[in-house]
């Protein structure tokens, strides 16, 4: 062994030891925070279900959370997008207040009946807590990026009980078509340890049963591909509608606390008028039912509408569990049309709509196998990849960058998803200007 090789191995060992230590610390913090959050969320959900009339206080609850964020949380209002931006372009430490603000705001949203998820809260808590270690250990920007990615992985893993998917999500969510393998070990350690920490605190995750998986045949591949296209288009509609409603509300309602107040009025009246309690909160019972038998075919549209209004008007929470609901119920509706097992297509929809909306196909393929067993892997992979390609260059995280386009497309590397709409007209104008003038009108 050469002297250079010996030094290289020592450096690698030091790196492994460093990241084993740092990632475990991040996991302990994120896993404990997620456990507390999940217990609080369960208590809030049980209270709301026992007192359904509390939905009429949703506008006031939204206004209160909006006022707190307006007065104390302007620096962390961007949520997941702030963490993604800090990884791509480090500026300053994520304020620790992000963790308690998003935790409290999400629990209040669920207590009073908004249709939001929980992934955003776990990821923001994991990222904010992880970033506090930057100062403590005086990490440089490169190490800080990896630490934040480990925080994302730990938060996602601990809230869903999917450690391998959590590790890949922390790597994949930053940029379309590109992952940083230098963060693979820290993210994996953080995700696995955070899941174990949550279990040590007594966290139990919902068990979904896929009772039948179709064999891999020409028809099953074609059917799942068609379903995947529908899942991807649904994820695209969800992302675009949420962002556009959010932009419209910000333009027309200048006072921030009034935005969730208005959204709360809409949600409360709609729940009362339509008896639509199944479309608020996490909706776990309906997700479980989607694996067991036929449901109303419009359930996915109902959940999408309530979630778009809730998130678009400023209620705190995540997008992922509502996307699980939308995907599972859409898969349930498509199964008889495509002659596929209901539980299998509900399971593929569960992960595939999320794959298209978040642009994370690899993480969701692994998630399908972690949640439903390895037998679903081949068809879940086809569904997730078809969804990912069909959703185009849109997504629920507008700070996500273009690493490598999904297909041949004139999009430069590093472009934020929120900038694509402005870039395309500029690119088309530049292309027209470059065309030679042949004298024709």
Short mmCIF file of C-alpha atoms in Angstrom, two decimals:
data_model
loop_
_atom_site.label_atom_id
_atom_site.label_comp_id
_atom_site.label_asym_id
_atom_site.label_seq_id
_atom_site.Cartn_x
_atom_site.Cartn_y
_atom_site.Cartn_z
CA UNK A 1 0.00 0.00 0.00
CA UNK A 2 1.44 3.37 -1.03
CA UNK A 3 1.82 6.27 1.36
CA UNK A 4 -0.86 8.17 -0.54
CA UNK A 5 -3.26 5.23 -0.19
CA UNK A 6 -2.66 5.02 3.55
CA UNK A 7 -3.38 8.74 3.97
CA UNK A 8 -6.49 8.42 1.82
CA UNK A 9 -7.83 5.56 3.93
CA UNK A 10 -7.19 7.50 7.13
CA UNK A 11 -9.03 10.51 5.71
CA UNK A 12 -11.95 8.29 4.70
CA UNK A 13 -12.10 6.74 8.17
CA UNK A 14 -12.12 10.19 9.76
CA UNK A 15 -14.92 11.25 7.43
CA UNK A 16 -16.99 8.15 8.26
CA UNK A 17 -16.48 8.71 11.99
CA UNK A 18 -17.37 12.41 11.72
CA UNK A 19 -20.58 11.83 9.79
CA UNK A 20 -21.60 8.86 11.90
CA UNK A 21 -21.40 11.18 14.91
CA UNK A 22 -23.06 14.23 13.31
CA UNK A 23 -25.80 12.28 11.52
CA UNK A 24 -26.67 10.42 14.73
CA UNK A 25 -27.01 13.71 16.60
CA UNK A 26 -29.28 15.06 13.87
CA UNK A 27 -31.32 11.86 13.99
CA UNK A 28 -31.74 12.02 17.76
CA UNK A 29 -33.03 15.59 17.53
CA UNK A 30 -35.26 15.07 14.49
CA UNK A 31 -36.59 11.69 15.63
CA UNK A 32 -37.51 13.02 19.07
CA UNK A 33 -39.15 16.12 17.59
CA UNK A 34 -41.13 14.01 15.11
CA UNK A 35 -42.28 11.67 17.90
CA UNK A 36 -43.59 14.60 19.93
CA UNK A 37 -45.25 16.02 16.82
CA UNK A 38 -46.95 12.73 15.92
CA UNK A 39 -48.29 12.28 19.46
CA UNK A 40 -49.63 15.86 19.42
CA UNK A 41 -51.14 15.30 15.98
CA UNK A 42 -52.93 12.14 17.11
CA UNK A 43 -54.36 13.96 20.13
CA UNK A 44 -55.52 16.89 17.97
CA UNK A 45 -57.14 14.54 15.45
CA UNK A 46 -59.00 12.58 18.13
CA UNK A 47 -60.29 15.82 19.66
CA UNK A 48 -61.50 17.16 16.31
CA UNK A 49 -63.25 13.91 15.44
CA UNK A 50 -64.97 13.90 18.83
CA UNK A 51 -66.04 17.55 18.44
CA UNK A 52 -66.78 18.10 14.72
CA UNK A 53 -68.37 21.52 15.35
CA UNK A 54 -64.87 22.86 16.05
CA UNK A 55 -64.54 23.32 12.27
CA UNK A 56 -66.40 26.65 12.68
CA UNK A 57 -63.40 28.01 14.61
CA UNK A 58 -61.02 27.19 11.75
CA UNK A 59 -61.04 30.78 10.36
CA UNK A 60 -60.06 32.22 13.76
CA UNK A 61 -57.39 29.55 14.25
CA UNK A 62 -55.97 30.28 10.81
CA UNK A 63 -55.93 34.02 11.51
CA UNK A 64 -54.13 33.44 14.83
CA UNK A 65 -51.42 31.30 13.24
CA UNK A 66 -51.14 33.75 10.34
CA UNK A 67 -50.69 36.64 12.79
CA UNK A 68 -47.98 34.78 14.73
CA UNK A 69 -46.08 34.02 11.52
CA UNK A 70 -46.51 37.62 10.36
CA UNK A 71 -45.09 38.98 13.62
CA UNK A 72 -42.50 36.31 14.46
CA UNK A 73 -42.01 34.02 11.50
CA UNK A 74 -41.30 36.11 8.41
CA UNK A 75 -37.78 34.65 8.18
CA UNK A 76 -39.11 31.08 8.12
CA UNK A 77 -42.32 31.59 6.15
CA UNK A 78 -40.83 29.84 3.10
CA UNK A 79 -40.69 26.54 5.02
CA UNK A 80 -39.25 23.62 3.04
CA UNK A 81 -38.21 25.96 0.25
CA UNK A 82 -36.03 27.93 2.67
CA UNK A 83 -34.13 24.77 3.59
CA UNK A 84 -33.71 23.76 -0.07
CA UNK A 85 -32.46 27.27 -0.93
CA UNK A 86 -29.96 27.18 1.95
CA UNK A 87 -28.55 23.89 0.68
CA UNK A 88 -28.10 25.24 -2.84
CA UNK A 89 -26.94 28.72 -1.82
CA UNK A 90 -25.89 28.92 1.85
CA UNK A 91 -26.57 32.34 3.36
CA UNK A 92 -27.33 32.12 7.07
CA UNK A 93 -28.36 29.59 9.68
CA UNK A 94 -32.00 28.55 9.56
CA UNK A 95 -33.62 30.18 12.62
CA UNK A 96 -34.40 27.72 15.39
CA UNK A 97 -37.86 29.28 15.73
CA UNK A 98 -38.86 27.47 12.53
CA UNK A 99 -39.28 24.22 14.51
CA UNK A 100 -41.75 25.36 17.21
CA UNK A 101 -43.63 27.65 14.83
CA UNK A 102 -44.31 24.99 12.21
CA UNK A 103 -45.05 22.36 14.86
CA UNK A 104 -47.62 24.56 16.60
CA UNK A 105 -49.08 25.84 13.34
CA UNK A 106 -49.56 22.33 11.95
CA UNK A 107 -51.15 20.94 15.11
CA UNK A 108 -53.56 23.90 15.17
CA UNK A 109 -54.39 23.32 11.49
CA UNK A 110 -55.28 19.70 12.21
CA UNK A 111 -57.10 20.44 15.45
CA UNK A 112 -59.54 22.81 13.75
CA UNK A 113 -59.96 20.91 10.48
CA UNK A 114 -57.64 22.14 7.70
CA UNK A 115 -56.65 19.61 5.05
CA UNK A 116 -52.86 19.53 5.39
CA UNK A 117 -50.18 16.90 5.89
CA UNK A 118 -47.23 16.36 8.19
CA UNK A 119 -44.11 15.85 6.06
CA UNK A 120 -43.43 19.58 5.73
CA UNK A 121 -43.44 19.97 9.49
CA UNK A 122 -41.05 17.06 10.08
CA UNK A 123 -38.67 18.20 7.34
CA UNK A 124 -38.63 21.78 8.63
CA UNK A 125 -38.04 20.66 12.20
CA UNK A 126 -35.28 18.29 11.08
CA UNK A 127 -33.58 20.96 8.96
CA UNK A 128 -33.85 23.72 11.58
CA UNK A 129 -32.56 21.51 14.40
CA UNK A 130 -29.74 20.13 12.24
CA UNK A 131 -28.60 23.60 11.23
CA UNK A 132 -28.06 24.59 14.87
CA UNK A 133 -25.15 22.13 14.91
CA UNK A 134 -23.45 24.20 12.21
CA UNK A 135 -22.46 26.85 14.74
CA UNK A 136 -21.70 24.36 17.48
CA UNK A 137 -19.22 22.41 15.35
CA UNK A 138 -18.16 25.36 13.15
CA UNK A 139 -18.89 23.57 9.91
CA UNK A 140 -18.06 25.05 6.53
CA UNK A 141 -20.67 25.51 3.79
CA UNK A 142 -20.08 22.11 2.18
CA UNK A 143 -20.51 20.26 5.46
CA UNK A 144 -23.51 22.46 6.29
CA UNK A 145 -25.21 21.42 3.06
CA UNK A 146 -24.78 17.76 3.94
CA UNK A 147 -26.00 18.36 7.49
CA UNK A 148 -29.19 20.01 6.20
CA UNK A 149 -29.78 17.12 3.80
CA UNK A 150 -29.38 14.72 6.72
CA UNK A 151 -31.96 16.76 8.63
CA UNK A 152 -34.43 16.45 5.74
CA UNK A 153 -33.82 12.69 5.55
CA UNK A 154 -34.23 12.25 9.31
CA UNK A 155 -37.46 14.24 9.43
CA UNK A 156 -39.03 12.42 6.49
CA UNK A 157 -37.96 8.98 7.73
CA UNK A 158 -39.17 9.45 11.29
CA UNK A 159 -42.60 10.81 10.38
CA UNK A 160 -43.42 8.04 7.88
CA UNK A 161 -41.37 5.10 9.19
CA UNK A 162 -39.56 4.62 5.87
CA UNK A 163 -35.81 4.99 6.54
CA UNK A 164 -34.46 4.06 3.11
CA UNK A 165 -37.00 6.24 1.30
CA UNK A 166 -36.20 9.04 3.76
CA UNK A 167 -32.49 8.83 2.97
CA UNK A 168 -33.14 8.96 -0.77
CA UNK A 169 -35.68 11.77 -0.38
CA UNK A 170 -33.05 13.92 1.34
CA UNK A 171 -30.77 13.41 -1.66
CA UNK A 172 -33.32 13.54 -4.47
CA UNK A 173 -35.61 16.43 -3.51
CA UNK A 174 -33.01 19.14 -4.11
CA UNK A 175 -32.71 18.91 -7.89
CA UNK A 176 -34.53 17.13 -10.70
CA UNK A 177 -32.40 14.37 -12.16
CA UNK A 178 -29.36 14.76 -9.93
CA UNK A 179 -28.25 13.45 -6.52
CA UNK A 180 -25.20 14.20 -4.34
CA UNK A 181 -23.56 10.92 -3.43
CA UNK A 182 -21.19 12.56 -0.97
CA UNK A 183 -24.23 12.93 1.31
CA UNK A 184 -25.44 9.34 0.88
CA UNK A 185 -23.81 7.96 4.04
CA UNK A 186 -24.89 10.85 6.34
CA UNK A 187 -28.45 10.81 4.99
CA UNK A 188 -28.74 7.04 5.36
CA UNK A 189 -27.41 7.05 8.92
CA UNK A 190 -29.66 9.97 9.88
CA UNK A 191 -32.76 8.36 8.35
CA UNK A 192 -32.21 4.92 9.93
CA UNK A 193 -31.32 6.26 13.37
CA UNK A 194 -34.19 8.79 13.36
CA UNK A 195 -36.68 6.02 12.59
CA UNK A 196 -35.29 3.96 15.47
CA UNK A 197 -35.44 6.97 17.81
CA UNK A 198 -39.10 7.46 16.93
CA UNK A 199 -39.85 3.81 17.62
CA UNK A 200 -38.00 4.05 20.95
CA UNK A 201 -40.36 6.88 21.92
CA UNK A 202 -43.30 4.61 21.11
CA UNK A 203 -44.30 5.86 17.67
CA UNK A 204 -46.43 3.44 15.63
CA UNK A 205 -47.04 3.96 11.92
CA UNK A 206 -50.15 3.01 9.95
CA UNK A 207 -49.94 -0.39 8.26
CA UNK A 208 -51.27 -0.58 4.71
CA UNK A 209 -52.08 -4.00 3.25
CA UNK A 210 -51.68 -4.76 -0.45
CA UNK A 211 -53.50 -8.08 -0.58
CA UNK A 212 -52.85 -8.90 -4.24
CA UNK A 213 -50.16 -7.97 -6.74
CA UNK A 214 -50.67 -8.63 -10.45
CA UNK A 215 -47.96 -10.60 -12.27
CA UNK A 216 -45.67 -8.64 -14.54
CA UNK A 217 -47.23 -9.11 -17.99
CA UNK A 218 -47.60 -6.96 -21.07
CA UNK A 219 -51.06 -5.83 -19.95
CA UNK A 220 -50.10 -5.10 -16.34
CA UNK A 221 -47.14 -3.01 -17.51
CA UNK A 222 -49.34 -1.09 -19.96
CA UNK A 223 -52.12 -0.63 -17.38
CA UNK A 224 -49.73 0.67 -14.71
CA UNK A 225 -48.10 2.97 -17.28
CA UNK A 226 -51.49 4.47 -18.15
CA UNK A 227 -52.30 4.83 -14.47
CA UNK A 228 -48.88 6.41 -13.88
CA UNK A 229 -49.60 9.04 -16.51
CA UNK A 230 -52.87 9.86 -14.73
CA UNK A 231 -51.03 10.00 -11.39
CA UNK A 232 -48.40 12.37 -12.82
CA UNK A 233 -50.95 14.70 -14.37
CA UNK A 234 -52.84 14.75 -11.07
CA UNK A 235 -49.66 15.64 -9.18
CA UNK A 236 -49.00 18.41 -11.68
CA UNK A 237 -52.51 19.84 -11.29
CA UNK A 238 -52.14 19.76 -7.51
CA UNK A 239 -48.79 21.58 -7.53
CA UNK A 240 -49.82 24.21 -10.08
CA UNK A 241 -53.19 24.86 -8.42
CA UNK A 242 -51.64 25.27 -4.96
CA UNK A 243 -48.97 27.70 -6.18
CA UNK A 244 -51.40 29.72 -8.30
CA UNK A 245 -53.98 30.01 -5.55
CA UNK A 246 -51.25 31.06 -3.12
CA UNK A 247 -50.06 33.76 -5.52
CA UNK A 248 -53.59 34.98 -6.17
CA UNK A 249 -54.38 35.19 -2.46
CA UNK A 250 -51.18 37.14 -1.75
CA UNK A 251 -52.05 39.64 -4.48
CA UNK A 252 -55.65 40.20 -3.39
CA UNK A 253 -55.37 39.98 0.41
CA UNK A 254 -52.61 42.27 1.62
CA UNK A 255 -52.94 41.56 5.35
CA UNK A 256 -51.34 38.10 5.92
CA UNK A 257 -53.56 36.90 8.83
CA UNK A 258 -56.68 37.43 6.68
CA UNK A 259 -55.49 34.87 4.12
CA UNK A 260 -55.94 31.75 6.28
CA UNK A 261 -59.03 33.37 7.79
CA UNK A 262 -60.62 33.50 4.33
CA UNK A 263 -59.44 29.97 3.57
CA UNK A 264 -60.86 28.76 6.87
CA UNK A 265 -64.26 30.24 6.02
CA UNK A 266 -64.28 28.46 2.66
CA UNK A 267 -63.25 25.11 4.17
CA UNK A 268 -65.69 25.31 7.10
CA UNK A 269 -68.67 26.23 4.91
CA UNK A 270 -67.80 23.53 2.37
CA UNK A 271 -67.48 20.87 5.08
CA UNK A 272 -70.88 21.88 6.50
CA UNK A 273 -72.63 22.15 3.13
CA UNK A 274 -71.21 18.91 1.67
CA UNK A 275 -70.82 16.90 4.88
CA UNK A 276 -67.20 16.54 3.79
CA UNK A 277 -65.43 15.64 7.03
CA UNK A 278 -63.66 12.81 5.16
CA UNK A 279 -61.66 15.41 3.22
CA UNK A 280 -60.11 17.29 6.17
CA UNK A 281 -57.16 16.40 8.38
CA UNK A 282 -54.82 13.61 7.32
CA UNK A 283 -57.60 11.32 6.12
CA UNK A 284 -55.82 8.13 7.21
CA UNK A 285 -59.05 6.08 7.58
CA UNK A 286 -59.99 6.81 3.96
CA UNK A 287 -56.47 5.92 2.78
CA UNK A 288 -56.71 2.58 4.58
CA UNK A 289 -60.18 2.01 3.10
CA UNK A 290 -58.81 2.61 -0.41
CA UNK A 291 -56.79 -0.61 -0.06
CA UNK A 292 -59.82 -2.63 1.01
CA UNK A 293 -62.65 -1.99 -1.45
CA UNK A 294 -64.41 0.46 -3.78
CA UNK A 295 -64.75 4.10 -2.75
CA UNK A 296 -66.61 7.01 -4.38
CA UNK A 297 -64.61 7.81 -7.54
CA UNK A 298 -64.58 11.55 -6.76
CA UNK A 299 -62.76 11.20 -3.43
CA UNK A 300 -59.41 12.20 -4.91
CA UNK A 301 -60.94 15.40 -6.33
CA UNK A 302 -62.53 16.26 -2.99
CA UNK A 303 -59.27 15.85 -1.09
CA UNK A 304 -57.37 17.81 -3.72
CA UNK A 305 -59.80 20.74 -3.57
CA UNK A 306 -59.75 20.97 0.24
CA UNK A 307 -55.95 20.66 0.39
CA UNK A 308 -55.33 23.24 -2.33
CA UNK A 309 -57.55 25.73 -0.50
CA UNK A 310 -55.94 24.98 2.88
CA UNK A 311 -52.32 25.21 1.73
CA UNK A 312 -52.92 27.94 -0.84
CA UNK A 313 -54.41 30.26 1.79
CA UNK A 314 -51.57 29.76 4.25
CA UNK A 315 -52.41 26.93 6.66
CA UNK A 316 -49.31 25.16 7.94
CA UNK A 317 -48.56 21.52 7.31
CA UNK A 318 -47.29 19.37 4.47
CA UNK A 319 -48.43 18.19 1.08
CA UNK A 320 -47.33 14.57 1.15
CA UNK A 321 -50.02 12.81 3.20
CA UNK A 322 -52.78 14.55 1.19
CA UNK A 323 -50.95 13.36 -1.93
CA UNK A 324 -50.98 9.83 -0.50
CA UNK A 325 -54.75 10.18 -0.03
CA UNK A 326 -55.25 11.55 -3.54
CA UNK A 327 -53.10 8.84 -5.09
CA UNK A 328 -54.62 5.94 -3.16
CA UNK A 329 -58.20 6.98 -3.90
CA UNK A 330 -57.42 7.70 -7.56
CA UNK A 331 -55.78 4.27 -7.85
CA UNK A 332 -58.86 2.79 -6.20
CA UNK A 333 -61.06 4.45 -8.85
CA UNK A 334 -58.84 3.38 -11.78
CA UNK A 335 -58.39 -0.25 -10.70
CA UNK A 336 -61.68 -1.65 -12.09
CA UNK A 337 -61.26 0.33 -15.32
CA UNK A 338 -57.80 -1.17 -15.88
CA UNK A 339 -58.69 -4.62 -14.50
CA UNK A 340 -56.01 -4.40 -11.83
CA UNK A 341 -56.20 -5.42 -8.15
CA UNK A 342 -57.67 -2.56 -6.11
CA UNK A 343 -55.15 -2.75 -3.27
CA UNK A 344 -52.20 -2.88 -5.68
CA UNK A 345 -53.24 0.13 -7.74
CA UNK A 346 -54.16 2.04 -4.58
CA UNK A 347 -50.65 1.35 -3.28
CA UNK A 348 -48.99 2.43 -6.53
CA UNK A 349 -51.13 5.57 -6.63
CA UNK A 350 -50.22 6.25 -3.00
CA UNK A 351 -46.54 6.70 -3.95
CA UNK A 352 -46.81 7.66 -7.63
CA UNK A 353 -48.79 10.90 -7.28
CA UNK A 354 -46.19 11.97 -4.74
CA UNK A 355 -43.41 10.94 -7.16
CA UNK A 356 -44.82 13.23 -9.83
CA UNK A 357 -45.61 16.16 -7.55
CA UNK A 358 -42.27 16.10 -5.69
CA UNK A 359 -40.05 14.85 -8.55
CA UNK A 360 -38.64 12.07 -6.37
CA UNK A 361 -39.19 8.79 -8.26
CA UNK A 362 -36.36 6.77 -6.71
CA UNK A 363 -37.39 7.57 -3.14
CA UNK A 364 -41.01 6.67 -3.86
CA UNK A 365 -40.14 3.36 -5.54
CA UNK A 366 -38.22 2.36 -2.42
CA UNK A 367 -41.04 3.68 -0.23
CA UNK A 368 -43.50 1.39 -2.04
CA UNK A 369 -41.37 -1.64 -1.20
CA UNK A 370 -40.85 -0.52 2.41
CA UNK A 371 -44.58 0.01 2.97
CA UNK A 372 -46.16 -2.71 0.80
CA UNK A 373 -43.47 -5.37 0.36
CA UNK A 374 -40.92 -6.13 -2.38
CA UNK A 375 -43.40 -7.91 -4.66
CA UNK A 376 -44.92 -4.59 -5.72
CA UNK A 377 -41.51 -3.18 -6.68
CA UNK A 378 -41.43 -3.74 -10.49
CA UNK A 379 -44.90 -2.34 -11.19
CA UNK A 380 -44.51 0.43 -8.61
CA UNK A 381 -41.31 1.47 -10.39
CA UNK A 382 -43.15 1.73 -13.71
CA UNK A 383 -45.98 3.73 -12.15
CA UNK A 384 -43.67 6.13 -10.30
CA UNK A 385 -41.43 6.73 -13.32
CA UNK A 386 -44.40 7.29 -15.65
CA UNK A 387 -45.82 9.75 -13.11
CA UNK A 388 -42.47 11.53 -12.73
CA UNK A 389 -42.14 12.02 -16.47
CA UNK A 390 -45.78 13.01 -16.96
CA UNK A 391 -45.77 15.75 -14.34
CA UNK A 392 -43.25 17.81 -16.35
CA UNK A 393 -41.02 20.45 -14.80
CA UNK A 394 -43.42 21.45 -12.06
CA UNK A 395 -43.52 20.49 -8.41
CA UNK A 396 -44.72 21.23 -4.92
CA UNK A 397 -41.30 22.64 -3.95
CA UNK A 398 -40.69 25.74 -6.07
CA UNK A 399 -37.11 26.05 -4.74
CA UNK A 400 -36.23 22.72 -6.35
CA UNK A 401 -33.62 23.10 -9.10
CA UNK A 402 -33.30 21.59 -12.55
CA UNK A 403 -30.30 19.25 -12.37
CA UNK A 404 -30.95 17.31 -15.53
CA UNK A 405 -34.19 17.74 -17.44
CA UNK A 406 -36.68 14.90 -17.70
CA UNK A 407 -36.36 14.95 -21.46
CA UNK A 408 -34.69 17.11 -24.10
CA UNK A 409 -35.58 20.57 -23.02
CA UNK A 410 -33.90 23.97 -23.20
CA UNK A 411 -33.65 24.47 -19.45
CA UNK A 412 -30.31 25.44 -17.93
CA UNK A 413 -28.90 23.62 -14.92
CA UNK A 414 -29.65 25.27 -11.60
CA UNK A 415 -32.90 26.93 -12.68
CA UNK A 416 -35.49 27.04 -9.88
CA UNK A 417 -38.88 25.56 -10.71
CA UNK A 418 -40.45 28.91 -9.83
CA UNK A 419 -38.33 30.56 -12.56
CA UNK A 420 -39.27 28.24 -15.42
CA UNK A 421 -42.41 30.15 -16.42
CA UNK A 422 -40.39 33.37 -16.82
CA UNK A 423 -37.49 31.61 -18.53
CA UNK A 424 -39.53 29.97 -21.29
CA UNK A 425 -40.79 33.20 -22.90
CA UNK A 426 -37.25 34.60 -22.78
CA UNK A 427 -35.86 31.44 -24.37
CA UNK A 428 -38.50 31.50 -27.11
CA UNK A 429 -37.82 35.18 -27.82
CA UNK A 430 -34.08 34.51 -28.06
CA UNK A 431 -34.70 31.57 -30.40
CA UNK A 432 -36.95 33.69 -32.65
CA UNK A 433 -34.34 36.45 -32.74
CA UNK A 434 -31.66 33.94 -33.75
CA UNK A 435 -33.71 32.70 -36.72
CA UNK A 436 -32.50 34.21 -40.04
CA UNK A 437 -34.89 36.62 -41.73
CA UNK A 438 -35.84 35.09 -45.10
CA UNK A 439 -37.84 38.13 -46.16
CA UNK A 440 -41.20 36.45 -45.83
CA UNK A 441 -43.95 38.16 -43.78
#
